[in-house]
Amino acid sequence: MIVNKEEILHIAKLADLNIQENEIQEYTKNLQDILNFVQILNNVDTQNIEESIGIINSSNVFRKDEIKEFGERQSLLQNAPEQEKNMFKIPKVI
């Protein structure tokens, strides 16, 4: 398929784009490159390829929710902008 000026202007109108006359040639080349690449992809033999949604076979890894004591509470609280009763003080979230 070969892209021409009229098709670029029609696509621009459909997309509500304001294309200047001096930009048409660049848009034509870019769209032609995209269509050429899609044609290459259409010609790839995928007959013996299994469908997949990703290349990594991962799953959620859950850990047991446990309470752990932090030995250096004071050094941790030094990072708090505000603290109250030995805890971080944060604004109320509703």
PDB file of C-alpha atoms in Angstrom:
ATOM      1  CA  MET A   1       0.000   0.000   0.000  1.00  0.00           C
ATOM      2  CA  ILE A   2       1.327   3.413  -0.919  1.00  0.00           C
ATOM      3  CA  VAL A   3       0.287   6.435   1.146  1.00  0.00           C
ATOM      4  CA  ASN A   4      -0.475   9.675  -0.670  1.00  0.00           C
ATOM      5  CA  LYS A   5      -1.117  13.276   0.304  1.00  0.00           C
ATOM      6  CA  GLU A   6      -4.915  12.940   0.147  1.00  0.00           C
ATOM      7  CA  GLU A   7      -4.887  10.017   2.585  1.00  0.00           C
ATOM      8  CA  ILE A   8      -2.668  11.927   5.021  1.00  0.00           C
ATOM      9  CA  LEU A   9      -5.010  14.914   4.883  1.00  0.00           C
ATOM     10  CA  HIS A  10      -8.041  12.646   5.358  1.00  0.00           C
ATOM     11  CA  ILE A  11      -6.466  10.937   8.387  1.00  0.00           C
ATOM     12  CA  ALA A  12      -5.492  14.324   9.803  1.00  0.00           C
ATOM     13  CA  LYS A  13      -9.074  15.525   9.416  1.00  0.00           C
ATOM     14  CA  LEU A  14     -10.437  12.412  11.152  1.00  0.00           C
ATOM     15  CA  ALA A  15      -7.956  12.877  13.993  1.00  0.00           C
ATOM     16  CA  ASP A  16      -8.683  16.599  14.151  1.00  0.00           C
ATOM     17  CA  LEU A  17      -5.013  17.402  13.516  1.00  0.00           C
ATOM     18  CA  ASN A  18      -3.787  20.628  12.045  1.00  0.00           C
ATOM     19  CA  ILE A  19      -1.055  19.571   9.615  1.00  0.00           C
ATOM     20  CA  GLN A  20       0.914  22.228   7.800  1.00  0.00           C
ATOM     21  CA  GLU A  21       1.713  21.820   4.119  1.00  0.00           C
ATOM     22  CA  ASN A  22       5.428  21.463   4.848  1.00  0.00           C
ATOM     23  CA  GLU A  23       4.734  18.551   7.273  1.00  0.00           C
ATOM     24  CA  ILE A  24       2.767  16.369   4.866  1.00  0.00           C
ATOM     25  CA  GLN A  25       5.824  14.772   3.284  1.00  0.00           C
ATOM     26  CA  GLU A  26       7.251  13.818   6.688  1.00  0.00           C
ATOM     27  CA  TYR A  27       3.924  12.341   7.840  1.00  0.00           C
ATOM     28  CA  THR A  28       3.636  10.445   4.574  1.00  0.00           C
ATOM     29  CA  LYS A  29       7.089   8.908   5.028  1.00  0.00           C
ATOM     30  CA  ASN A  30       6.428   7.995   8.669  1.00  0.00           C
ATOM     31  CA  LEU A  31       3.088   6.369   7.921  1.00  0.00           C
ATOM     32  CA  GLN A  32       4.573   4.525   4.948  1.00  0.00           C
ATOM     33  CA  ASP A  33       7.372   3.193   7.191  1.00  0.00           C
ATOM     34  CA  ILE A  34       4.798   1.966   9.713  1.00  0.00           C
ATOM     35  CA  LEU A  35       2.728   0.235   7.038  1.00  0.00           C
ATOM     36  CA  ASN A  36       5.850  -1.380   5.552  1.00  0.00           C
ATOM     37  CA  PHE A  37       6.791  -2.732   8.981  1.00  0.00           C
ATOM     38  CA  VAL A  38       3.275  -4.090   9.518  1.00  0.00           C
ATOM     39  CA  GLN A  39       3.532  -5.833   6.137  1.00  0.00           C
ATOM     40  CA  ILE A  40       6.763  -7.499   7.291  1.00  0.00           C
ATOM     41  CA  LEU A  41       4.997  -8.649  10.477  1.00  0.00           C
ATOM     42  CA  ASN A  42       2.067  -9.984   8.448  1.00  0.00           C
ATOM     43  CA  ASN A  43       4.463 -12.165   6.449  1.00  0.00           C
ATOM     44  CA  VAL A  44       6.065 -13.807   9.506  1.00  0.00           C
ATOM     45  CA  ASP A  45       5.275 -17.526   9.756  1.00  0.00           C
ATOM     46  CA  THR A  46       3.679 -18.082  13.184  1.00  0.00           C
ATOM     47  CA  GLN A  47       2.191 -21.476  12.369  1.00  0.00           C
ATOM     48  CA  ASN A  48       4.110 -23.473  15.007  1.00  0.00           C
ATOM     49  CA  ILE A  49       4.353 -20.747  17.653  1.00  0.00           C
ATOM     50  CA  GLU A  50       2.353 -21.074  20.863  1.00  0.00           C
ATOM     51  CA  GLU A  51       0.269 -18.121  21.988  1.00  0.00           C
ATOM     52  CA  SER A  52       1.605 -16.229  24.974  1.00  0.00           C
ATOM     53  CA  ILE A  53       0.882 -13.024  26.815  1.00  0.00           C
ATOM     54  CA  GLY A  54       4.412 -12.498  28.057  1.00  0.00           C
ATOM     55  CA  ILE A  55       7.853 -14.024  28.103  1.00  0.00           C
ATOM     56  CA  ILE A  56       8.147 -14.473  31.871  1.00  0.00           C
ATOM     57  CA  ASN A  57       6.160 -17.181  33.610  1.00  0.00           C
ATOM     58  CA  SER A  58       5.781 -15.482  36.958  1.00  0.00           C
ATOM     59  CA  SER A  59       3.110 -15.641  39.601  1.00  0.00           C
ATOM     60  CA  ASN A  60       2.325 -13.718  42.743  1.00  0.00           C
ATOM     61  CA  VAL A  61       4.558 -14.606  45.653  1.00  0.00           C
ATOM     62  CA  PHE A  62       2.902 -14.165  48.997  1.00  0.00           C
ATOM     63  CA  ARG A  63       4.582 -14.124  52.372  1.00  0.00           C
ATOM     64  CA  LYS A  64       3.092 -14.733  55.764  1.00  0.00           C
ATOM     65  CA  ASP A  65       1.982 -11.474  57.392  1.00  0.00           C
ATOM     66  CA  GLU A  66       3.921 -11.398  60.637  1.00  0.00           C
ATOM     67  CA  ILE A  67       4.596  -8.717  63.221  1.00  0.00           C
ATOM     68  CA  LYS A  68       8.314  -8.182  63.711  1.00  0.00           C
ATOM     69  CA  GLU A  69       9.961  -6.053  66.343  1.00  0.00           C
ATOM     70  CA  PHE A  70      12.306  -3.374  65.063  1.00  0.00           C
ATOM     71  CA  GLY A  71      15.250  -3.097  67.416  1.00  0.00           C
ATOM     72  CA  GLU A  72      16.228   0.507  66.707  1.00  0.00           C
ATOM     73  CA  ARG A  73      12.945   2.359  67.153  1.00  0.00           C
ATOM     74  CA  GLN A  74      14.586   5.692  68.015  1.00  0.00           C
ATOM     75  CA  SER A  75      16.740   5.712  64.884  1.00  0.00           C
ATOM     76  CA  LEU A  76      13.645   4.965  62.824  1.00  0.00           C
ATOM     77  CA  LEU A  77      11.643   7.748  64.483  1.00  0.00           C
ATOM     78  CA  GLN A  78      14.396  10.248  63.693  1.00  0.00           C
ATOM     79  CA  ASN A  79      13.071  10.179  60.105  1.00  0.00           C
ATOM     80  CA  ALA A  80       9.572  11.206  61.214  1.00  0.00           C
ATOM     81  CA  PRO A  81       8.566  14.814  60.512  1.00  0.00           C
ATOM     82  CA  GLU A  82       6.393  14.538  63.638  1.00  0.00           C
ATOM     83  CA  GLN A  83       6.022  11.868  66.298  1.00  0.00           C
ATOM     84  CA  GLU A  84       3.659  11.224  69.159  1.00  0.00           C
ATOM     85  CA  LYS A  85       3.734   8.491  71.839  1.00  0.00           C
ATOM     86  CA  ASN A  86       6.762   6.870  70.211  1.00  0.00           C
ATOM     87  CA  MET A  87       4.977   6.582  66.798  1.00  0.00           C
ATOM     88  CA  PHE A  88       4.907   8.459  63.512  1.00  0.00           C
ATOM     89  CA  LYS A  89       2.294  11.212  63.553  1.00  0.00           C
ATOM     90  CA  ILE A  90       0.548  11.700  60.226  1.00  0.00           C
ATOM     91  CA  PRO A  91      -2.381  13.828  59.060  1.00  0.00           C
ATOM     92  CA  LYS A  92      -5.853  12.308  59.296  1.00  0.00           C
ATOM     93  CA  VAL A  93      -6.843  10.559  56.056  1.00  0.00           C
ATOM     94  CA  ILE A  94     -10.520  10.300  55.276  1.00  0.00           C
TER      95      ILE A  94
END
